Amino acid sequence: MERKAVRRRVLPGIAMITALAAGVTGLAGCTDGNGIGITSDQKGGGSTAAPAQPGKYRSLPQPCKAADTKRLKAMLPASDSLTTQQREQLYAGTAEPSFDGDRHVGCRWNAQAPEGTLLLSVTFERVVSYDRAAASDDDKAHTVFVRRLTDAHLPFPGITSSPSPSTAPGASATPAQPSGSPSAPPAPASAPPSASPSAPASPSTAPELGSRVLEGLGSEAYLDDKLSPAGASAAQSRTVRIVFRTSNVLVTIEYCVQPSGPAAIPSSAETQDKTRQLAQALAERFSE
């Protein structure tokens, strides 16, 4: 009888210990529904994207030496009164102050000619992405380029304006005539387009090429052409700016022509052509 009593007291204790042990085992094996233990050190299910490689360019060339002297002489003709030393100083240019020569450098030239004042500047900017897992250096440089393109009020390549309500798809270009109303008589075929003759174009006025996106220059490029307002005594200056991107570097060229007399207007075609030739030479230098 005594043994039975002891056995009855021991068995419930053993059962309780077994239940507690099972509970602990169950907690240790608790999952989050995906078979992964909550208390374990969870790892990411997907592979982490590798960061993009650095951009092509790790440094920048010296802008004052980037343009060849022959091209500078074509854009900045020196006065005959300058000495040889003064000419050398003119085409050597003046470097812009820079806190980091591997990120942003620039150079300026200033020429005083009998026909006016000529200003030229070249700037190199290397763009670096501080989070290459999210965007590469080239992507970051593209973003900067698009922002400057927007600031110049130029459309991004490939974007077309939305059609006006009058020319919406499916709509007629001209409103239909009400039924029963007489239609307007057709104009005679021999009628002149305008009663007043058009005024002849001024011989001194050259066609304006205007600002636009450029193709075939670097990875992407645009040209911004601005003519200062006309004044009674001040001459109109023309400033042509070309910005192009090659990989993770942005190149900006600005060429300003200010005639000495108020009647003269700098040619749009000539100013743009000289600036584009310099831009193309610099793009080829980066591709070497």
PDB file of C-alpha atoms in Angstrom:
ATOM      1  CA  MET A   1       0.000   0.000   0.000  1.00  0.00           C
ATOM      2  CA  GLU A   2       2.817   2.399   0.866  1.00  0.00           C
ATOM      3  CA  ARG A   3       4.534   1.725  -2.465  1.00  0.00           C
ATOM      4  CA  LYS A   4       1.329   2.473  -4.354  1.00  0.00           C
ATOM      5  CA  ALA A   5       0.940   5.764  -2.492  1.00  0.00           C
ATOM      6  CA  VAL A   6       4.496   6.803  -3.354  1.00  0.00           C
ATOM      7  CA  ARG A   7       3.983   5.827  -6.978  1.00  0.00           C
ATOM      8  CA  ARG A   8       0.779   7.916  -7.139  1.00  0.00           C
ATOM      9  CA  ARG A   9       2.626  10.961  -5.831  1.00  0.00           C
ATOM     10  CA  VAL A  10       5.651  10.551  -8.138  1.00  0.00           C
ATOM     11  CA  LEU A  11       3.830   9.944 -11.413  1.00  0.00           C
ATOM     12  CA  PRO A  12       1.981  13.336 -11.490  1.00  0.00           C
ATOM     13  CA  GLY A  13       5.289  15.082 -10.839  1.00  0.00           C
ATOM     14  CA  ILE A  14       6.964  13.269 -13.715  1.00  0.00           C
ATOM     15  CA  ALA A  15       4.031  14.067 -15.993  1.00  0.00           C
ATOM     16  CA  MET A  16       4.251  17.770 -15.090  1.00  0.00           C
ATOM     17  CA  ILE A  17       8.012  17.868 -15.807  1.00  0.00           C
ATOM     18  CA  THR A  18       7.426  16.150 -19.149  1.00  0.00           C
ATOM     19  CA  ALA A  19       4.732  18.683 -20.074  1.00  0.00           C
ATOM     20  CA  LEU A  20       6.970  21.623 -19.165  1.00  0.00           C
ATOM     21  CA  ALA A  21       9.802  20.221 -21.239  1.00  0.00           C
ATOM     22  CA  ALA A  22       7.499  19.773 -24.215  1.00  0.00           C
ATOM     23  CA  GLY A  23       6.295  23.371 -23.832  1.00  0.00           C
ATOM     24  CA  VAL A  24       9.834  24.703 -23.866  1.00  0.00           C
ATOM     25  CA  THR A  25      10.609  22.618 -26.939  1.00  0.00           C
ATOM     26  CA  GLY A  26       7.496  23.989 -28.633  1.00  0.00           C
ATOM     27  CA  LEU A  27       8.499  27.582 -27.890  1.00  0.00           C
ATOM     28  CA  ALA A  28      11.994  26.987 -29.227  1.00  0.00           C
ATOM     29  CA  GLY A  29      10.506  25.648 -32.446  1.00  0.00           C
ATOM     30  CA  CYS A  30       7.925  28.458 -32.896  1.00  0.00           C
ATOM     31  CA  THR A  31       7.904  29.768 -36.449  1.00  0.00           C
ATOM     32  CA  ASP A  32       6.651  32.877 -38.167  1.00  0.00           C
ATOM     33  CA  GLY A  33       4.540  30.907 -40.637  1.00  0.00           C
ATOM     34  CA  ASN A  34       7.368  30.418 -43.111  1.00  0.00           C
ATOM     35  CA  GLY A  35       9.184  27.708 -41.234  1.00  0.00           C
ATOM     36  CA  ILE A  36      11.781  30.160 -39.874  1.00  0.00           C
ATOM     37  CA  GLY A  37      12.196  30.370 -36.156  1.00  0.00           C
ATOM     38  CA  ILE A  38      11.318  33.727 -34.655  1.00  0.00           C
ATOM     39  CA  THR A  39      14.010  33.467 -32.035  1.00  0.00           C
ATOM     40  CA  SER A  40      16.676  32.569 -34.606  1.00  0.00           C
ATOM     41  CA  ASP A  41      18.855  35.094 -36.440  1.00  0.00           C
ATOM     42  CA  GLN A  42      16.790  35.716 -39.569  1.00  0.00           C
ATOM     43  CA  LYS A  43      18.524  36.327 -42.885  1.00  0.00           C
ATOM     44  CA  GLY A  44      17.126  38.230 -45.860  1.00  0.00           C
ATOM     45  CA  GLY A  45      15.146  36.005 -48.181  1.00  0.00           C
ATOM     46  CA  GLY A  46      16.353  37.687 -51.434  1.00  0.00           C
ATOM     47  CA  SER A  47      19.884  38.374 -52.558  1.00  0.00           C
ATOM     48  CA  THR A  48      21.026  41.965 -51.956  1.00  0.00           C
ATOM     49  CA  ALA A  49      21.754  43.911 -55.139  1.00  0.00           C
ATOM     50  CA  ALA A  50      25.446  44.565 -55.597  1.00  0.00           C
ATOM     51  CA  PRO A  51      26.417  48.258 -55.660  1.00  0.00           C
ATOM     52  CA  ALA A  52      27.136  49.748 -59.059  1.00  0.00           C
ATOM     53  CA  GLN A  53      30.701  50.156 -60.179  1.00  0.00           C
ATOM     54  CA  PRO A  54      32.238  53.645 -59.900  1.00  0.00           C
ATOM     55  CA  GLY A  55      31.958  55.938 -62.893  1.00  0.00           C
ATOM     56  CA  LYS A  56      34.365  55.846 -65.783  1.00  0.00           C
ATOM     57  CA  TYR A  57      36.234  58.957 -64.724  1.00  0.00           C
ATOM     58  CA  ARG A  58      38.025  59.158 -61.373  1.00  0.00           C
ATOM     59  CA  SER A  59      39.711  62.524 -62.040  1.00  0.00           C
ATOM     60  CA  LEU A  60      39.378  65.577 -64.284  1.00  0.00           C
ATOM     61  CA  PRO A  61      41.739  67.096 -66.870  1.00  0.00           C
ATOM     62  CA  GLN A  62      43.003  70.646 -66.557  1.00  0.00           C
ATOM     63  CA  PRO A  63      40.441  72.814 -68.382  1.00  0.00           C
ATOM     64  CA  CYS A  64      42.925  75.565 -69.244  1.00  0.00           C
ATOM     65  CA  LYS A  65      44.927  73.012 -71.247  1.00  0.00           C
ATOM     66  CA  ALA A  66      41.986  71.035 -72.591  1.00  0.00           C
ATOM     67  CA  ALA A  67      41.354  73.313 -75.585  1.00  0.00           C
ATOM     68  CA  ASP A  68      44.051  73.610 -78.231  1.00  0.00           C
ATOM     69  CA  THR A  69      45.507  77.026 -78.973  1.00  0.00           C
ATOM     70  CA  LYS A  70      44.415  76.982 -82.625  1.00  0.00           C
ATOM     71  CA  ARG A  71      40.767  76.659 -81.643  1.00  0.00           C
ATOM     72  CA  LEU A  72      41.119  79.322 -78.954  1.00  0.00           C
ATOM     73  CA  LYS A  73      42.571  81.754 -81.470  1.00  0.00           C
ATOM     74  CA  ALA A  74      39.565  81.227 -83.737  1.00  0.00           C
ATOM     75  CA  MET A  75      37.158  81.985 -80.879  1.00  0.00           C
ATOM     76  CA  LEU A  76      39.253  84.705 -79.229  1.00  0.00           C
ATOM     77  CA  PRO A  77      41.139  86.657 -81.877  1.00  0.00           C
ATOM     78  CA  ALA A  78      43.779  88.784 -80.165  1.00  0.00           C
ATOM     79  CA  SER A  79      44.295  92.440 -80.891  1.00  0.00           C
ATOM     80  CA  ASP A  80      47.293  93.349 -83.017  1.00  0.00           C
ATOM     81  CA  SER A  81      48.463  95.667 -80.261  1.00  0.00           C
ATOM     82  CA  LEU A  82      49.180  92.787 -77.860  1.00  0.00           C
ATOM     83  CA  THR A  83      52.735  91.684 -77.304  1.00  0.00           C
ATOM     84  CA  THR A  84      53.841  88.072 -77.559  1.00  0.00           C
ATOM     85  CA  GLN A  85      53.764  87.697 -73.781  1.00  0.00           C
ATOM     86  CA  GLN A  86      50.283  89.175 -73.581  1.00  0.00           C
ATOM     87  CA  ARG A  87      49.053  86.768 -76.229  1.00  0.00           C
ATOM     88  CA  GLU A  88      50.474  83.825 -74.316  1.00  0.00           C
ATOM     89  CA  GLN A  89      48.752  85.012 -71.146  1.00  0.00           C
ATOM     90  CA  LEU A  90      45.481  85.448 -73.025  1.00  0.00           C
ATOM     91  CA  TYR A  91      45.407  81.903 -74.405  1.00  0.00           C
ATOM     92  CA  ALA A  92      46.740  80.381 -71.185  1.00  0.00           C
ATOM     93  CA  GLY A  93      43.450  81.292 -69.492  1.00  0.00           C
ATOM     94  CA  THR A  94      42.692  81.834 -65.820  1.00  0.00           C
ATOM     95  CA  ALA A  95      41.829  78.845 -63.653  1.00  0.00           C
ATOM     96  CA  GLU A  96      38.760  79.173 -61.467  1.00  0.00           C
ATOM     97  CA  PRO A  97      39.166  78.570 -57.725  1.00  0.00           C
ATOM     98  CA  SER A  98      38.313  74.987 -56.744  1.00  0.00           C
ATOM     99  CA  PHE A  99      38.164  73.222 -53.386  1.00  0.00           C
ATOM    100  CA  ASP A 100      38.389  69.776 -55.005  1.00  0.00           C
ATOM    101  CA  GLY A 101      40.248  69.441 -58.298  1.00  0.00           C
ATOM    102  CA  ASP A 102      38.858  65.936 -58.831  1.00  0.00           C
ATOM    103  CA  ARG A 103      35.232  67.086 -58.608  1.00  0.00           C
ATOM    104  CA  HIS A 104      34.928  70.582 -60.112  1.00  0.00           C
ATOM    105  CA  VAL A 105      37.386  72.633 -62.191  1.00  0.00           C
ATOM    106  CA  GLY A 106      37.037  75.518 -64.629  1.00  0.00           C
ATOM    107  CA  CYS A 107      38.926  78.026 -66.757  1.00  0.00           C
ATOM    108  CA  ARG A 108      38.100  81.438 -68.227  1.00  0.00           C
ATOM    109  CA  TRP A 109      39.402  83.477 -71.163  1.00  0.00           C
ATOM    110  CA  ASN A 110      38.780  87.170 -71.882  1.00  0.00           C
ATOM    111  CA  ALA A 111      39.723  88.875 -75.132  1.00  0.00           C
ATOM    112  CA  GLN A 112      39.304  92.522 -76.089  1.00  0.00           C
ATOM    113  CA  ALA A 113      39.098  92.951 -79.837  1.00  0.00           C
ATOM    114  CA  PRO A 114      38.276  96.015 -81.942  1.00  0.00           C
ATOM    115  CA  GLU A 115      34.902  94.479 -82.838  1.00  0.00           C
ATOM    116  CA  GLY A 116      33.956  93.818 -79.223  1.00  0.00           C
ATOM    117  CA  THR A 117      34.503  91.734 -76.079  1.00  0.00           C
ATOM    118  CA  LEU A 118      34.775  87.958 -76.191  1.00  0.00           C
ATOM    119  CA  LEU A 119      34.357  85.727 -73.131  1.00  0.00           C
ATOM    120  CA  LEU A 120      34.857  81.974 -72.943  1.00  0.00           C
ATOM    121  CA  SER A 121      34.591  79.562 -70.028  1.00  0.00           C
ATOM    122  CA  VAL A 122      34.967  75.779 -69.757  1.00  0.00           C
ATOM    123  CA  THR A 123      33.864  73.818 -66.691  1.00  0.00           C
ATOM    124  CA  PHE A 124      34.283  70.133 -65.847  1.00  0.00           C
ATOM    125  CA  GLU A 125      32.212  68.529 -63.094  1.00  0.00           C
ATOM    126  CA  ARG A 126      32.590  64.931 -61.975  1.00  0.00           C
ATOM    127  CA  VAL A 127      29.422  63.555 -60.397  1.00  0.00           C
ATOM    128  CA  VAL A 128      29.653  60.910 -57.668  1.00  0.00           C
ATOM    129  CA  SER A 129      26.769  58.882 -56.229  1.00  0.00           C
ATOM    130  CA  TYR A 130      27.058  58.374 -52.488  1.00  0.00           C
ATOM    131  CA  ASP A 131      24.633  55.441 -52.628  1.00  0.00           C
ATOM    132  CA  ARG A 132      25.625  53.296 -55.586  1.00  0.00           C
ATOM    133  CA  ALA A 133      23.261  50.573 -54.439  1.00  0.00           C
ATOM    134  CA  ALA A 134      20.422  52.947 -55.393  1.00  0.00           C
ATOM    135  CA  ALA A 135      22.004  54.828 -58.316  1.00  0.00           C
ATOM    136  CA  SER A 136      25.283  54.639 -60.185  1.00  0.00           C
ATOM    137  CA  ASP A 137      27.545  57.607 -60.853  1.00  0.00           C
ATOM    138  CA  ASP A 138      26.243  57.764 -64.427  1.00  0.00           C
ATOM    139  CA  ASP A 139      22.632  57.732 -63.226  1.00  0.00           C
ATOM    140  CA  LYS A 140      23.371  60.559 -60.798  1.00  0.00           C
ATOM    141  CA  ALA A 141      25.084  62.570 -63.558  1.00  0.00           C
ATOM    142  CA  HIS A 142      22.063  61.990 -65.810  1.00  0.00           C
ATOM    143  CA  THR A 143      19.784  63.344 -63.079  1.00  0.00           C
ATOM    144  CA  VAL A 144      21.906  66.493 -62.781  1.00  0.00           C
ATOM    145  CA  PHE A 145      21.850  66.916 -66.565  1.00  0.00           C
ATOM    146  CA  VAL A 146      18.059  66.608 -66.717  1.00  0.00           C
ATOM    147  CA  ARG A 147      17.705  69.193 -63.960  1.00  0.00           C
ATOM    148  CA  ARG A 148      19.832  71.674 -65.915  1.00  0.00           C
ATOM    149  CA  LEU A 149      17.937  70.875 -69.090  1.00  0.00           C
ATOM    150  CA  THR A 150      14.716  71.697 -67.251  1.00  0.00           C
ATOM    151  CA  ASP A 151      16.181  74.927 -65.883  1.00  0.00           C
ATOM    152  CA  ALA A 152      16.979  75.934 -69.465  1.00  0.00           C
ATOM    153  CA  HIS A 153      13.258  75.414 -70.303  1.00  0.00           C
ATOM    154  CA  LEU A 154      14.042  72.840 -72.967  1.00  0.00           C
ATOM    155  CA  PRO A 155      11.944  69.704 -73.487  1.00  0.00           C
ATOM    156  CA  PHE A 156      13.452  66.365 -72.609  1.00  0.00           C
ATOM    157  CA  PRO A 157      14.222  64.268 -75.722  1.00  0.00           C
ATOM    158  CA  GLY A 158      11.304  62.051 -76.704  1.00  0.00           C
ATOM    159  CA  ILE A 159       8.627  64.089 -74.876  1.00  0.00           C
ATOM    160  CA  THR A 160       6.010  65.648 -77.111  1.00  0.00           C
ATOM    161  CA  SER A 161       3.395  68.178 -76.154  1.00  0.00           C
ATOM    162  CA  SER A 162      -0.127  66.928 -75.561  1.00  0.00           C
ATOM    163  CA  PRO A 163      -2.647  67.668 -78.289  1.00  0.00           C
ATOM    164  CA  SER A 164      -4.913  70.639 -77.843  1.00  0.00           C
ATOM    165  CA  PRO A 165      -8.629  70.083 -77.249  1.00  0.00           C
ATOM    166  CA  SER A 166      -9.432  71.242 -80.784  1.00  0.00           C
ATOM    167  CA  THR A 167      -7.174  68.573 -82.273  1.00  0.00           C
ATOM    168  CA  ALA A 168      -7.887  65.773 -79.827  1.00  0.00           C
ATOM    169  CA  PRO A 169      -8.083  62.279 -81.306  1.00  0.00           C
ATOM    170  CA  GLY A 170     -11.501  61.617 -82.779  1.00  0.00           C
ATOM    171  CA  ALA A 171     -12.471  65.294 -82.842  1.00  0.00           C
ATOM    172  CA  SER A 172     -12.992  67.201 -86.046  1.00  0.00           C
ATOM    173  CA  ALA A 173     -10.494  69.948 -86.831  1.00  0.00           C
ATOM    174  CA  THR A 174     -13.370  72.331 -87.683  1.00  0.00           C
ATOM    175  CA  PRO A 175     -16.839  72.339 -86.128  1.00  0.00           C
ATOM    176  CA  ALA A 176     -19.550  70.825 -88.282  1.00  0.00           C
ATOM    177  CA  GLN A 177     -22.010  73.209 -89.905  1.00  0.00           C
ATOM    178  CA  PRO A 178     -25.572  73.023 -88.601  1.00  0.00           C
ATOM    179  CA  SER A 179     -27.953  71.245 -90.932  1.00  0.00           C
ATOM    180  CA  GLY A 180     -29.699  73.607 -93.300  1.00  0.00           C
ATOM    181  CA  SER A 181     -27.269  76.487 -92.830  1.00  0.00           C
ATOM    182  CA  PRO A 182     -25.457  77.687 -95.945  1.00  0.00           C
ATOM    183  CA  SER A 183     -21.769  76.971 -96.070  1.00  0.00           C
ATOM    184  CA  ALA A 184     -19.280  79.757 -96.524  1.00  0.00           C
ATOM    185  CA  PRO A 185     -18.345  80.368-100.175  1.00  0.00           C
ATOM    186  CA  PRO A 186     -14.882  79.084-101.094  1.00  0.00           C
ATOM    187  CA  ALA A 187     -12.161  81.645-101.516  1.00  0.00           C
ATOM    188  CA  PRO A 188     -11.090  82.277-105.095  1.00  0.00           C
ATOM    189  CA  ALA A 189      -8.020  80.315-106.124  1.00  0.00           C
ATOM    190  CA  SER A 190      -6.299  83.403-107.478  1.00  0.00           C
ATOM    191  CA  ALA A 191      -6.787  85.480-104.327  1.00  0.00           C
ATOM    192  CA  PRO A 192      -3.489  86.629-102.758  1.00  0.00           C
ATOM    193  CA  PRO A 193      -2.754  85.314 -99.258  1.00  0.00           C
ATOM    194  CA  SER A 194      -2.489  88.789 -97.833  1.00  0.00           C
ATOM    195  CA  ALA A 195      -3.657  92.154 -98.973  1.00  0.00           C
ATOM    196  CA  SER A 196      -0.596  93.986 -97.659  1.00  0.00           C
ATOM    197  CA  PRO A 197       2.822  93.012 -99.001  1.00  0.00           C
ATOM    198  CA  SER A 198       5.211  91.579 -96.463  1.00  0.00           C
ATOM    199  CA  ALA A 199       8.116  93.730 -95.377  1.00  0.00           C
ATOM    200  CA  PRO A 200      11.464  92.575 -96.699  1.00  0.00           C
ATOM    201  CA  ALA A 201      13.803  91.033 -94.153  1.00  0.00           C
ATOM    202  CA  SER A 202      16.629  93.191 -92.939  1.00  0.00           C
ATOM    203  CA  PRO A 203      19.885  92.199 -94.632  1.00  0.00           C
ATOM    204  CA  SER A 204      21.708  92.396 -91.275  1.00  0.00           C
ATOM    205  CA  THR A 205      19.304  89.980 -89.576  1.00  0.00           C
ATOM    206  CA  ALA A 206      20.619  86.402 -89.637  1.00  0.00           C
ATOM    207  CA  PRO A 207      18.323  83.410 -89.045  1.00  0.00           C
ATOM    208  CA  GLU A 208      18.085  82.364 -85.401  1.00  0.00           C
ATOM    209  CA  LEU A 209      18.890  78.726 -84.719  1.00  0.00           C
ATOM    210  CA  GLY A 210      17.564  78.854 -81.159  1.00  0.00           C
ATOM    211  CA  SER A 211      18.101  76.664 -78.119  1.00  0.00           C
ATOM    212  CA  ARG A 212      17.665  72.929 -78.602  1.00  0.00           C
ATOM    213  CA  VAL A 213      18.754  69.438 -77.628  1.00  0.00           C
ATOM    214  CA  LEU A 214      21.863  68.254 -79.460  1.00  0.00           C
ATOM    215  CA  GLU A 215      22.566  64.793 -80.822  1.00  0.00           C
ATOM    216  CA  GLY A 216      25.901  63.121 -81.438  1.00  0.00           C
ATOM    217  CA  LEU A 217      27.679  64.959 -78.629  1.00  0.00           C
ATOM    218  CA  GLY A 218      28.657  62.861 -75.625  1.00  0.00           C
ATOM    219  CA  SER A 219      25.958  60.772 -73.976  1.00  0.00           C
ATOM    220  CA  GLU A 220      23.445  63.649 -74.071  1.00  0.00           C
ATOM    221  CA  ALA A 221      23.721  67.378 -74.719  1.00  0.00           C
ATOM    222  CA  TYR A 222      21.795  70.593 -75.211  1.00  0.00           C
ATOM    223  CA  LEU A 223      22.499  74.110 -76.475  1.00  0.00           C
ATOM    224  CA  ASP A 224      21.140  77.284 -74.899  1.00  0.00           C
ATOM    225  CA  ASP A 225      21.308  80.462 -77.030  1.00  0.00           C
ATOM    226  CA  LYS A 226      20.358  83.791 -75.468  1.00  0.00           C
ATOM    227  CA  LEU A 227      20.437  87.285 -76.921  1.00  0.00           C
ATOM    228  CA  SER A 228      20.322  90.191 -74.498  1.00  0.00           C
ATOM    229  CA  PRO A 229      17.513  92.740 -74.939  1.00  0.00           C
ATOM    230  CA  ALA A 230      18.125  95.587 -77.335  1.00  0.00           C
ATOM    231  CA  GLY A 231      18.878  98.978 -75.841  1.00  0.00           C
ATOM    232  CA  ALA A 232      19.215 102.537 -77.066  1.00  0.00           C
ATOM    233  CA  SER A 233      22.974 102.644 -76.520  1.00  0.00           C
ATOM    234  CA  ALA A 234      24.009  99.214 -75.181  1.00  0.00           C
ATOM    235  CA  ALA A 235      25.019  96.535 -77.659  1.00  0.00           C
ATOM    236  CA  GLN A 236      23.215  93.215 -77.736  1.00  0.00           C
ATOM    237  CA  SER A 237      25.413  90.403 -76.478  1.00  0.00           C
ATOM    238  CA  ARG A 238      24.877  86.786 -77.435  1.00  0.00           C
ATOM    239  CA  THR A 239      25.692  83.957 -75.027  1.00  0.00           C
ATOM    240  CA  VAL A 240      25.778  80.359 -76.209  1.00  0.00           C
ATOM    241  CA  ARG A 241      26.016  77.654 -73.574  1.00  0.00           C
ATOM    242  CA  ILE A 242      26.507  73.979 -74.364  1.00  0.00           C
ATOM    243  CA  VAL A 243      26.176  71.338 -71.660  1.00  0.00           C
ATOM    244  CA  PHE A 244      26.948  67.721 -72.417  1.00  0.00           C
ATOM    245  CA  ARG A 245      27.438  64.591 -70.356  1.00  0.00           C
ATOM    246  CA  THR A 246      29.959  61.856 -70.935  1.00  0.00           C
ATOM    247  CA  SER A 247      29.569  59.028 -68.431  1.00  0.00           C
ATOM    248  CA  ASN A 248      29.768  60.649 -64.965  1.00  0.00           C
ATOM    249  CA  VAL A 249      31.268  63.987 -66.093  1.00  0.00           C
ATOM    250  CA  LEU A 250      29.332  67.112 -67.090  1.00  0.00           C
ATOM    251  CA  VAL A 251      31.035  69.622 -69.388  1.00  0.00           C
ATOM    252  CA  THR A 252      29.784  73.202 -69.684  1.00  0.00           C
ATOM    253  CA  ILE A 253      31.041  75.612 -72.349  1.00  0.00           C
ATOM    254  CA  GLU A 254      29.899  79.224 -72.384  1.00  0.00           C
ATOM    255  CA  TYR A 255      30.830  81.610 -75.186  1.00  0.00           C
ATOM    256  CA  CYS A 256      29.736  85.249 -75.032  1.00  0.00           C
ATOM    257  CA  VAL A 257      30.144  87.812 -77.839  1.00  0.00           C
ATOM    258  CA  GLN A 258      29.453  91.484 -77.106  1.00  0.00           C
ATOM    259  CA  PRO A 259      29.931  93.863 -80.058  1.00  0.00           C
ATOM    260  CA  SER A 260      31.410  97.275 -79.444  1.00  0.00           C
ATOM    261  CA  GLY A 261      28.649  99.055 -81.380  1.00  0.00           C
ATOM    262  CA  PRO A 262      24.919  98.947 -80.580  1.00  0.00           C
ATOM    263  CA  ALA A 263      23.898  98.317 -84.192  1.00  0.00           C
ATOM    264  CA  ALA A 264      25.761  95.045 -84.628  1.00  0.00           C
ATOM    265  CA  ILE A 265      24.121  91.765 -83.561  1.00  0.00           C
ATOM    266  CA  PRO A 266      26.300  88.672 -83.110  1.00  0.00           C
ATOM    267  CA  SER A 267      25.485  85.935 -85.578  1.00  0.00           C
ATOM    268  CA  SER A 268      23.631  83.010 -84.037  1.00  0.00           C
ATOM    269  CA  ALA A 269      24.987  80.501 -86.549  1.00  0.00           C
ATOM    270  CA  GLU A 270      28.611  81.599 -86.224  1.00  0.00           C
ATOM    271  CA  THR A 271      28.572  81.780 -82.420  1.00  0.00           C
ATOM    272  CA  GLN A 272      26.922  78.384 -82.094  1.00  0.00           C
ATOM    273  CA  ASP A 273      29.230  76.793 -84.653  1.00  0.00           C
ATOM    274  CA  LYS A 274      32.385  77.882 -82.824  1.00  0.00           C
ATOM    275  CA  THR A 275      30.991  76.678 -79.508  1.00  0.00           C
ATOM    276  CA  ARG A 276      29.945  73.313 -80.947  1.00  0.00           C
ATOM    277  CA  GLN A 277      33.365  72.742 -82.500  1.00  0.00           C
ATOM    278  CA  LEU A 278      35.019  73.275 -79.127  1.00  0.00           C
ATOM    279  CA  ALA A 279      32.470  71.015 -77.424  1.00  0.00           C
ATOM    280  CA  GLN A 280      33.087  68.247 -79.965  1.00  0.00           C
ATOM    281  CA  ALA A 281      36.853  68.525 -79.469  1.00  0.00           C
ATOM    282  CA  LEU A 282      36.454  68.239 -75.695  1.00  0.00           C
ATOM    283  CA  ALA A 283      34.125  65.241 -76.045  1.00  0.00           C
ATOM    284  CA  GLU A 284      36.719  63.487 -78.205  1.00  0.00           C
ATOM    285  CA  ARG A 285      39.380  64.276 -75.609  1.00  0.00           C
ATOM    286  CA  PHE A 286      37.328  62.532 -72.910  1.00  0.00           C
ATOM    287  CA  SER A 287      36.790  59.511 -75.138  1.00  0.00           C
ATOM    288  CA  GLU A 288      40.541  58.975 -75.655  1.00  0.00           C
TER     289      GLU A 288
END
